[in-house]
Amino acid sequence: MKNDVNRQFRLKSRPSGRIKTSDFDLVREPLPEPGPGEALVRVVYLSLDPTNRIWMSDMDQYMPPVELGEVMRGGGIGVVVKSNSPRYKAGDHVSGLTGWQDYCIADEGARAMSVLPQGLPVPLTAMLGACGMTGLTAYFGLLELGKPKPGETVVVSAAAGAVGSVVGQIAKIKGCRAVGIAGGPEKCRFITEELGFDAAIDYKRPDWKERLAEATPNGIDVNFENVGGEIMEAVMARMNLFSRMPLCGMISGYNTDQPMRADYSPILMRRITVRGFIVVDFMEKFAEGAMQLAQWVAEGKIRHRETIVDGLEAAPTAVNKLFDGENIGKLIVKVADPASL
Ligand SMILES: NC(=O)c1ccc[n+]([C@@H]2O[C@H](COP(=O)([O-])OP(=O)(O)OC[C@H]3O[C@@H](n4cnc5c(N)ncnc54)[C@H](OP(=O)(O)O)[C@@H]3O)[C@@H](O)[C@H]2O)c1
């Protein structure tokens, strides 16, 4: 084995505000030995997600927070290097909760990982983004909760990111008008020129609310909410009677302890259906969603981009790109070169 040390980021302190490298201990452990029914997995790609910030905190959340001293929780893709389980064989690509480390143990129970099919028609990294958890978040949040109909207007915030970029493209596939809200001209060009959104609103421009009004002349039927705060409030103010708002995320509040405030009166006046969700709520339908997404990606109906950062050691600083808007598409850390394994 080329590397007999397992580097791990263990949570040392709960971040206050932005995540700092000093919130983690980088420890070096001997490689874990897989027991009966277990496999040793070399982590190849690590998914960086806004929810990492939530897991680091002890706020009320949908999973237990990461304990101090525990390996930082994170999704990823790896290659099985050694197996004592019939579920995994050496060389298999697997995805699941790898953690922020070089190696992890997969088992057949609580630490089970999904074995990816051989000969995927999409790059491995797409299995973390457009065809993975973020794509599934877009797919189920928009279709099951947003229920978009042809001709309706769908607005999505953080539109050039992993989830938002897929939401707008599915809206187009379903015959809707897709309007994305994103920070800066490069992201706005990306979603209109490369992804086919009908309009992009740069919320960093002072006149962005007027531009949102111009881009949504018939009001808004579905607001796929990723950001919260001022952006959510401005979009809600333009939502139609009996419109729908899948509440996917509120990233503008993750680095602060302050409660998020907004004018919620449109929910009453326009009878908006607001539904918070976590992608795992749709776990039973994941296979169906992943197959549809992979088909759309393979057919070129969904385009995807990744921002890939090199090296496990970069994870604690790279995760801040999500909060600084420095990623386009899915943010990934390349932990090891899959070709070298
Ligand atoms: N419910 C679920 O199961 C689930 C699953 C996955 C993700 N999510 C949520 O979906 C949202 C997007 O996640 P993602 O993984 O796709 O990340 P992402 O969109 O790829 O990256 C985050 C983006 O959010 C924008 N952003 C950050 N801070 C902001 C602020 N204060 N105001 C406005 N925009 C801000 C930035 O884009 P700009 O440059 O455009 O500002 C940044 O690039 C997050 O809220 C996340 O928590 C929910």
Coordinates of C-alpha atoms and ligand atoms in Angstrom, one line a residue:
M1 CA 0.0 0.0 0.0
K2 CA 1.5 3.4 -1.1
N3 CA 0.4 5.3 2.0
D4 CA 0.3 3.6 5.4
V5 CA -0.8 6.7 7.4
N6 CA -4.4 7.9 7.7
R7 CA -4.6 11.7 8.0
Q8 CA -7.8 12.8 9.7
F9 CA -9.3 16.1 10.5
R10 CA -10.9 15.9 13.9
L11 CA -13.1 18.7 15.1
K12 CA -11.3 20.6 17.9
S13 CA -13.7 23.5 18.5
R14 CA -17.0 24.6 17.2
P15 CA -16.5 27.5 14.8
S16 CA -17.7 30.9 15.7
G17 CA -18.4 32.7 12.5
R18 CA -16.2 31.5 9.6
I19 CA -14.6 28.1 9.8
K20 CA -10.9 28.3 10.7
T21 CA -8.2 25.7 10.2
S22 CA -7.6 26.0 14.0
D23 CA -11.0 24.5 14.6
F24 CA -9.5 21.1 13.6
D25 CA -6.6 18.9 14.7
L26 CA -4.9 17.2 11.7
V27 CA -3.9 13.8 13.2
R28 CA -2.0 10.9 11.7
E29 CA -3.3 7.5 12.6
P30 CA -2.2 4.0 11.5
L31 CA -4.3 2.6 8.7
P32 CA -7.4 1.0 10.2
E33 CA -7.6 -2.8 9.8
P34 CA -11.0 -4.0 8.4
G35 CA -12.7 -6.6 10.6
P36 CA -15.1 -9.3 9.5
G37 CA -17.8 -7.8 7.3
E38 CA -15.8 -4.6 6.8
A39 CA -13.8 -3.1 4.0
L40 CA -10.9 -0.5 3.9
V41 CA -11.7 2.4 1.5
R42 CA -9.2 4.9 0.1
V43 CA -11.0 8.2 -0.1
V44 CA -10.6 9.8 -3.5
Y45 CA -13.0 12.7 -3.7
L46 CA -14.5 14.6 -0.7
S47 CA -17.7 16.6 -1.1
L48 CA -17.7 20.0 0.6
D49 CA -21.2 21.1 1.5
P50 CA -22.8 24.0 3.3
T51 CA -24.2 21.5 5.8
N52 CA -20.6 20.7 7.0
R53 CA -20.9 24.1 8.8
I54 CA -24.2 23.0 10.4
W55 CA -22.7 19.7 11.5
M56 CA -19.8 21.5 13.2
S57 CA -22.2 23.5 15.3
D58 CA -24.4 22.3 18.1
M59 CA -27.5 24.0 16.8
D60 CA -30.8 22.1 16.6
Q61 CA -30.3 20.1 13.4
Y62 CA -31.4 17.0 11.4
M63 CA -28.5 14.8 12.4
P64 CA -26.4 14.7 15.6
P65 CA -23.7 17.4 15.5
V66 CA -20.1 16.1 15.0
E67 CA -18.7 15.7 18.5
L68 CA -15.5 17.5 19.5
G69 CA -12.6 15.1 18.9
E70 CA -14.6 13.2 16.2
V71 CA -13.4 12.9 12.6
M72 CA -15.2 15.6 10.6
R73 CA -18.3 14.1 8.9
G74 CA -18.4 14.5 5.1
G75 CA -19.6 12.7 2.0
G76 CA -17.2 11.3 -0.5
I77 CA -16.2 8.7 -3.0
G78 CA -13.5 6.1 -2.5
V79 CA -12.0 2.9 -3.8
V80 CA -12.1 -0.3 -1.9
V81 CA -8.5 -1.4 -1.2
K82 CA -9.1 -4.5 1.0
S83 CA -12.4 -6.3 1.8
N84 CA -13.7 -8.9 4.3
S85 CA -17.2 -8.4 3.1
P86 CA -19.1 -9.9 0.2
R87 CA -20.8 -6.5 -0.3
Y88 CA -17.5 -4.9 -1.4
K89 CA -14.6 -6.1 -3.6
A90 CA -11.2 -4.5 -4.1
G91 CA -11.3 -1.9 -6.8
D92 CA -15.0 -1.1 -6.3
H93 CA -15.9 2.6 -6.3
V94 CA -18.1 3.4 -3.3
S95 CA -19.9 6.5 -2.1
G96 CA -21.1 7.5 1.3
L97 CA -20.0 9.2 4.5
T98 CA -16.2 8.9 4.2
G99 CA -15.3 11.7 6.6
W100 CA -12.5 14.2 6.2
Q101 CA -9.7 11.6 6.1
D102 CA -7.5 9.5 3.7
Y103 CA -9.1 6.2 4.6
C104 CA -12.3 5.0 6.1
I105 CA -14.0 1.7 7.0
A106 CA -17.2 0.6 5.2
D107 CA -19.4 -2.0 6.8
E108 CA -22.7 -3.7 6.2
G109 CA -24.6 -1.7 8.8
A110 CA -24.4 1.9 10.1
R111 CA -21.3 2.6 8.0
A112 CA -22.5 1.0 4.8
M113 CA -21.5 2.7 1.6
S114 CA -23.1 2.5 -1.9
V115 CA -21.2 0.5 -4.5
L116 CA -21.2 2.5 -7.7
P117 CA -21.9 0.6 -10.9
Q118 CA -19.0 -0.2 -13.2
G119 CA -18.6 1.7 -16.5
L120 CA -20.6 4.8 -15.4
P121 CA -21.6 7.0 -18.4
V122 CA -20.6 10.1 -16.3
P123 CA -17.3 11.1 -14.6
L124 CA -16.9 9.9 -11.0
T125 CA -17.0 13.5 -9.7
A126 CA -20.6 13.8 -11.1
M127 CA -21.6 11.1 -8.6
L128 CA -21.1 13.7 -5.9
G129 CA -22.7 16.6 -7.8
A130 CA -25.3 16.4 -10.6
C131 CA -25.9 12.7 -10.3
G132 CA -25.2 12.5 -6.5
M133 CA -26.7 14.1 -3.4
T134 CA -26.8 17.6 -4.7
G135 CA -28.5 16.6 -8.0
L136 CA -31.0 14.5 -6.0
T137 CA -31.7 17.5 -3.7
A138 CA -32.5 19.6 -6.8
Y139 CA -34.6 16.8 -8.4
F140 CA -36.8 15.9 -5.5
G141 CA -37.1 19.4 -4.0
L142 CA -38.2 20.8 -7.3
L143 CA -40.3 18.0 -8.7
E144 CA -42.0 16.6 -5.5
L145 CA -42.4 19.8 -3.6
G146 CA -42.2 22.6 -6.2
K147 CA -44.5 20.7 -8.6
P148 CA -43.6 22.9 -11.5
K149 CA -46.0 23.0 -14.5
P150 CA -45.1 24.0 -18.1
G151 CA -45.1 27.7 -18.6
E152 CA -44.7 28.5 -14.9
T153 CA -41.8 30.7 -13.5
V154 CA -39.3 29.0 -11.3
V155 CA -36.8 31.1 -9.3
V156 CA -33.7 29.5 -7.6
S157 CA -31.1 31.2 -5.4
A158 CA -27.4 30.2 -5.2
A159 CA -28.2 29.4 -8.9
A160 CA -24.6 28.8 -10.1
G161 CA -23.9 26.3 -7.2
A162 CA -24.2 22.6 -7.1
V163 CA -28.0 22.4 -6.2
G164 CA -29.2 25.6 -7.9
S165 CA -27.5 24.9 -11.3
V166 CA -29.4 21.6 -11.5
V167 CA -32.7 23.1 -10.3
G168 CA -32.8 25.6 -13.2
Q169 CA -32.0 23.0 -15.8
I170 CA -34.7 20.6 -14.6
A171 CA -37.1 23.6 -14.6
K172 CA -36.2 24.1 -18.3
I173 CA -36.6 20.4 -19.0
K174 CA -40.1 20.6 -17.5
G175 CA -41.0 23.6 -19.8
C176 CA -40.8 26.4 -17.2
R177 CA -39.2 29.8 -17.3
A178 CA -36.0 29.5 -15.2
V179 CA -34.7 32.5 -13.4
G180 CA -31.5 32.2 -11.3
I181 CA -30.1 34.5 -8.6
A182 CA -26.3 34.5 -8.3
G183 CA -23.4 36.6 -7.2
G184 CA -21.4 38.3 -10.0
P185 CA -21.4 38.5 -13.8
E186 CA -19.4 35.4 -14.4
K187 CA -21.9 33.2 -12.5
C188 CA -24.8 35.0 -14.3
R189 CA -23.2 34.3 -17.7
F190 CA -22.6 30.7 -16.7
I191 CA -26.2 30.0 -15.9
T192 CA -27.7 31.7 -18.9
E193 CA -25.1 31.0 -21.6
E194 CA -23.9 27.6 -20.6
L195 CA -26.9 26.2 -18.7
G196 CA -29.8 27.8 -20.6
F197 CA -31.5 29.7 -17.8
D198 CA -33.9 32.3 -19.2
A199 CA -32.6 35.1 -16.9
A200 CA -30.0 35.7 -14.3
I201 CA -30.1 38.2 -11.5
D202 CA -26.8 39.4 -10.0
Y203 CA -27.8 40.1 -6.4
K204 CA -24.6 42.1 -5.8
R205 CA -25.9 44.8 -8.1
P206 CA -27.8 47.6 -6.3
D207 CA -30.8 47.4 -8.8
W208 CA -31.2 43.6 -8.5
K209 CA -34.7 43.7 -7.1
E210 CA -35.9 45.8 -10.0
R211 CA -34.2 43.3 -12.3
L212 CA -35.9 40.4 -10.6
A213 CA -39.3 42.2 -11.2
E214 CA -38.4 42.6 -14.9
A215 CA -37.3 38.9 -15.2
T216 CA -40.6 37.7 -13.6
P217 CA -43.3 39.6 -15.3
N218 CA -45.9 37.0 -14.5
G219 CA -44.8 36.6 -10.8
I220 CA -43.2 33.5 -9.4
D221 CA -44.8 30.1 -9.1
V222 CA -42.0 28.2 -7.5
N223 CA -39.2 29.6 -5.3
F224 CA -36.5 27.0 -4.7
E225 CA -34.9 28.6 -1.7
N226 CA -31.2 28.1 -1.0
V227 CA -30.1 31.3 0.7
G228 CA -32.8 32.8 3.1
G229 CA -32.7 36.3 4.5
E230 CA -33.0 39.3 2.2
I231 CA -33.0 37.2 -1.0
M232 CA -35.8 35.0 0.2
E233 CA -37.8 38.0 1.3
A234 CA -37.5 39.7 -2.1
V235 CA -38.5 36.6 -4.0
M236 CA -41.4 35.9 -1.7
A237 CA -42.7 39.4 -2.3
R238 CA -43.2 38.4 -6.0
M239 CA -44.8 35.0 -5.4
N240 CA -48.2 34.2 -6.9
L241 CA -51.4 33.0 -5.3
F242 CA -51.0 29.3 -4.3
S243 CA -47.3 29.2 -5.3
R244 CA -44.8 26.7 -3.8
M245 CA -41.6 27.2 -1.9
P246 CA -39.3 24.2 -1.3
L247 CA -37.1 25.4 1.5
C248 CA -33.8 23.7 0.8
G249 CA -31.3 25.8 2.6
M250 CA -30.6 29.2 4.2
I251 CA -26.8 29.5 3.6
S252 CA -26.8 33.3 4.4
G253 CA -27.4 32.4 8.1
Y254 CA -25.0 29.4 8.6
N255 CA -22.0 31.5 9.8
T256 CA -24.0 33.5 12.3
D257 CA -25.8 32.7 15.6
Q258 CA -28.4 35.4 14.8
P259 CA -32.0 34.2 14.0
M260 CA -32.9 34.9 10.4
R261 CA -35.6 37.5 10.0
A262 CA -37.9 38.2 7.0
D263 CA -41.4 39.5 6.1
Y264 CA -43.5 36.3 6.0
S265 CA -46.8 38.0 5.3
P266 CA -46.8 36.8 1.6
I267 CA -47.2 33.2 2.8
L268 CA -50.5 34.2 4.3
M269 CA -51.7 36.7 1.7
R270 CA -50.8 34.6 -1.3
R271 CA -51.4 31.2 0.4
I272 CA -47.8 30.0 -0.4
T273 CA -47.0 26.4 0.4
V274 CA -43.6 26.4 2.2
R275 CA -42.0 23.0 2.8
G276 CA -38.6 22.5 4.4
F277 CA -36.9 19.2 3.3
I278 CA -33.7 17.2 3.6
V279 CA -32.8 15.1 0.6
V280 CA -32.8 11.9 2.7
D281 CA -36.5 12.3 3.1
F282 CA -36.7 10.9 -0.4
M283 CA -34.2 8.0 0.1
E284 CA -36.6 5.3 -1.0
K285 CA -36.7 7.0 -4.5
F286 CA -33.0 7.7 -4.8
A287 CA -32.3 5.0 -7.4
E288 CA -35.1 6.4 -9.7
G289 CA -33.8 10.0 -9.3
A290 CA -30.2 9.0 -9.9
M291 CA -31.0 7.1 -13.0
Q292 CA -33.0 10.0 -14.5
L293 CA -30.3 12.5 -13.6
A294 CA -27.6 10.3 -15.1
Q295 CA -29.6 10.0 -18.3
W296 CA -30.1 13.8 -18.5
V297 CA -26.4 14.3 -17.9
A298 CA -25.4 11.7 -20.5
E299 CA -27.8 13.2 -23.1
G300 CA -26.4 16.7 -22.4
K301 CA -29.7 18.0 -21.1
I302 CA -28.0 18.7 -17.7
R303 CA -24.6 20.2 -17.8
H304 CA -22.5 20.3 -14.7
R305 CA -19.3 21.9 -13.5
E306 CA -17.1 21.2 -10.6
T307 CA -14.7 23.4 -8.6
I308 CA -12.0 20.9 -7.6
V309 CA -9.4 21.7 -4.9
D310 CA -6.3 19.5 -4.5
G311 CA -5.4 17.7 -1.3
L312 CA -7.1 16.7 1.9
E313 CA -5.2 19.3 3.9
A314 CA -7.1 22.0 2.0
A315 CA -10.5 21.0 3.2
P316 CA -10.9 23.4 6.2
T317 CA -10.0 26.4 4.2
A318 CA -11.7 25.3 0.9
V319 CA -15.0 24.8 2.6
N320 CA -15.2 28.6 3.1
K321 CA -15.4 29.0 -0.7
L322 CA -19.1 28.0 -0.3
F323 CA -19.7 31.0 2.0
D324 CA -17.5 33.4 -0.1
G325 CA -19.1 32.4 -3.3
E326 CA -15.8 31.2 -4.8
N327 CA -17.2 27.9 -6.2
I328 CA -19.1 27.4 -9.5
G329 CA -21.0 24.1 -9.4
K330 CA -20.0 21.4 -7.0
L331 CA -17.1 22.0 -4.6
I332 CA -14.9 18.9 -4.3
V333 CA -11.6 18.1 -2.7
K334 CA -9.4 15.6 -4.6
V335 CA -7.9 13.5 -1.9
A336 CA -6.1 11.0 -4.1
D337 CA -5.8 10.4 -7.8
P338 CA -8.2 7.6 -8.7
A339 CA -5.9 6.6 -11.6
S340 CA -3.0 5.9 -9.3
L341 CA -5.0 3.3 -7.2
Ligands
LIG1 N1 -32.0 20.3 2.2 C1 -31.1 19.5 1.7 O1 -31.2 18.2 1.8 C2 -29.9 20.1 1.1 C3 -28.9 19.4 0.4 C4 -27.9 20.0 -0.2 C5 -27.7 21.4 -0.1 N2 -28.7 22.1 0.6 C6 -28.6 23.6 0.7 O2 -28.7 24.1 -0.6 C7 -28.0 25.3 -0.6 C8 -26.9 25.2 -1.7 O3 -26.0 24.2 -1.4 P1 -24.9 23.7 -2.5 O4 -24.3 22.5 -1.9 O5 -25.5 23.7 -3.8 O6 -23.8 24.9 -2.4 P2 -23.4 25.8 -3.6 O7 -24.6 26.5 -4.1 O8 -22.6 25.1 -4.6 O9 -22.5 26.9 -2.9 C9 -23.0 27.8 -2.0 C10 -23.3 29.2 -2.8 O10 -24.2 29.9 -2.0 C11 -24.0 31.3 -2.3 N3 -23.9 32.0 -1.0 C12 -23.2 31.8 0.1 N4 -23.4 32.7 1.0 C13 -24.4 33.6 0.5 C14 -25.0 34.7 1.0 N5 -24.8 35.2 2.3 N6 -26.0 35.3 0.3 C15 -26.3 34.8 -1.0 N7 -25.6 33.7 -1.5 C16 -24.7 33.1 -0.8 C17 -22.7 31.4 -3.0 O11 -23.0 31.7 -4.4 P3 -23.0 33.3 -4.9 O12 -21.7 33.6 -5.4 O13 -24.1 33.2 -5.9 O14 -23.3 34.1 -3.7 C18 -22.1 30.0 -3.0 O15 -21.3 29.7 -4.1 C19 -27.4 25.5 0.8 O16 -28.3 26.3 1.5 C20 -27.4 24.1 1.4 O17 -27.5 24.1 2.8 C21 -29.7 21.5 1.2

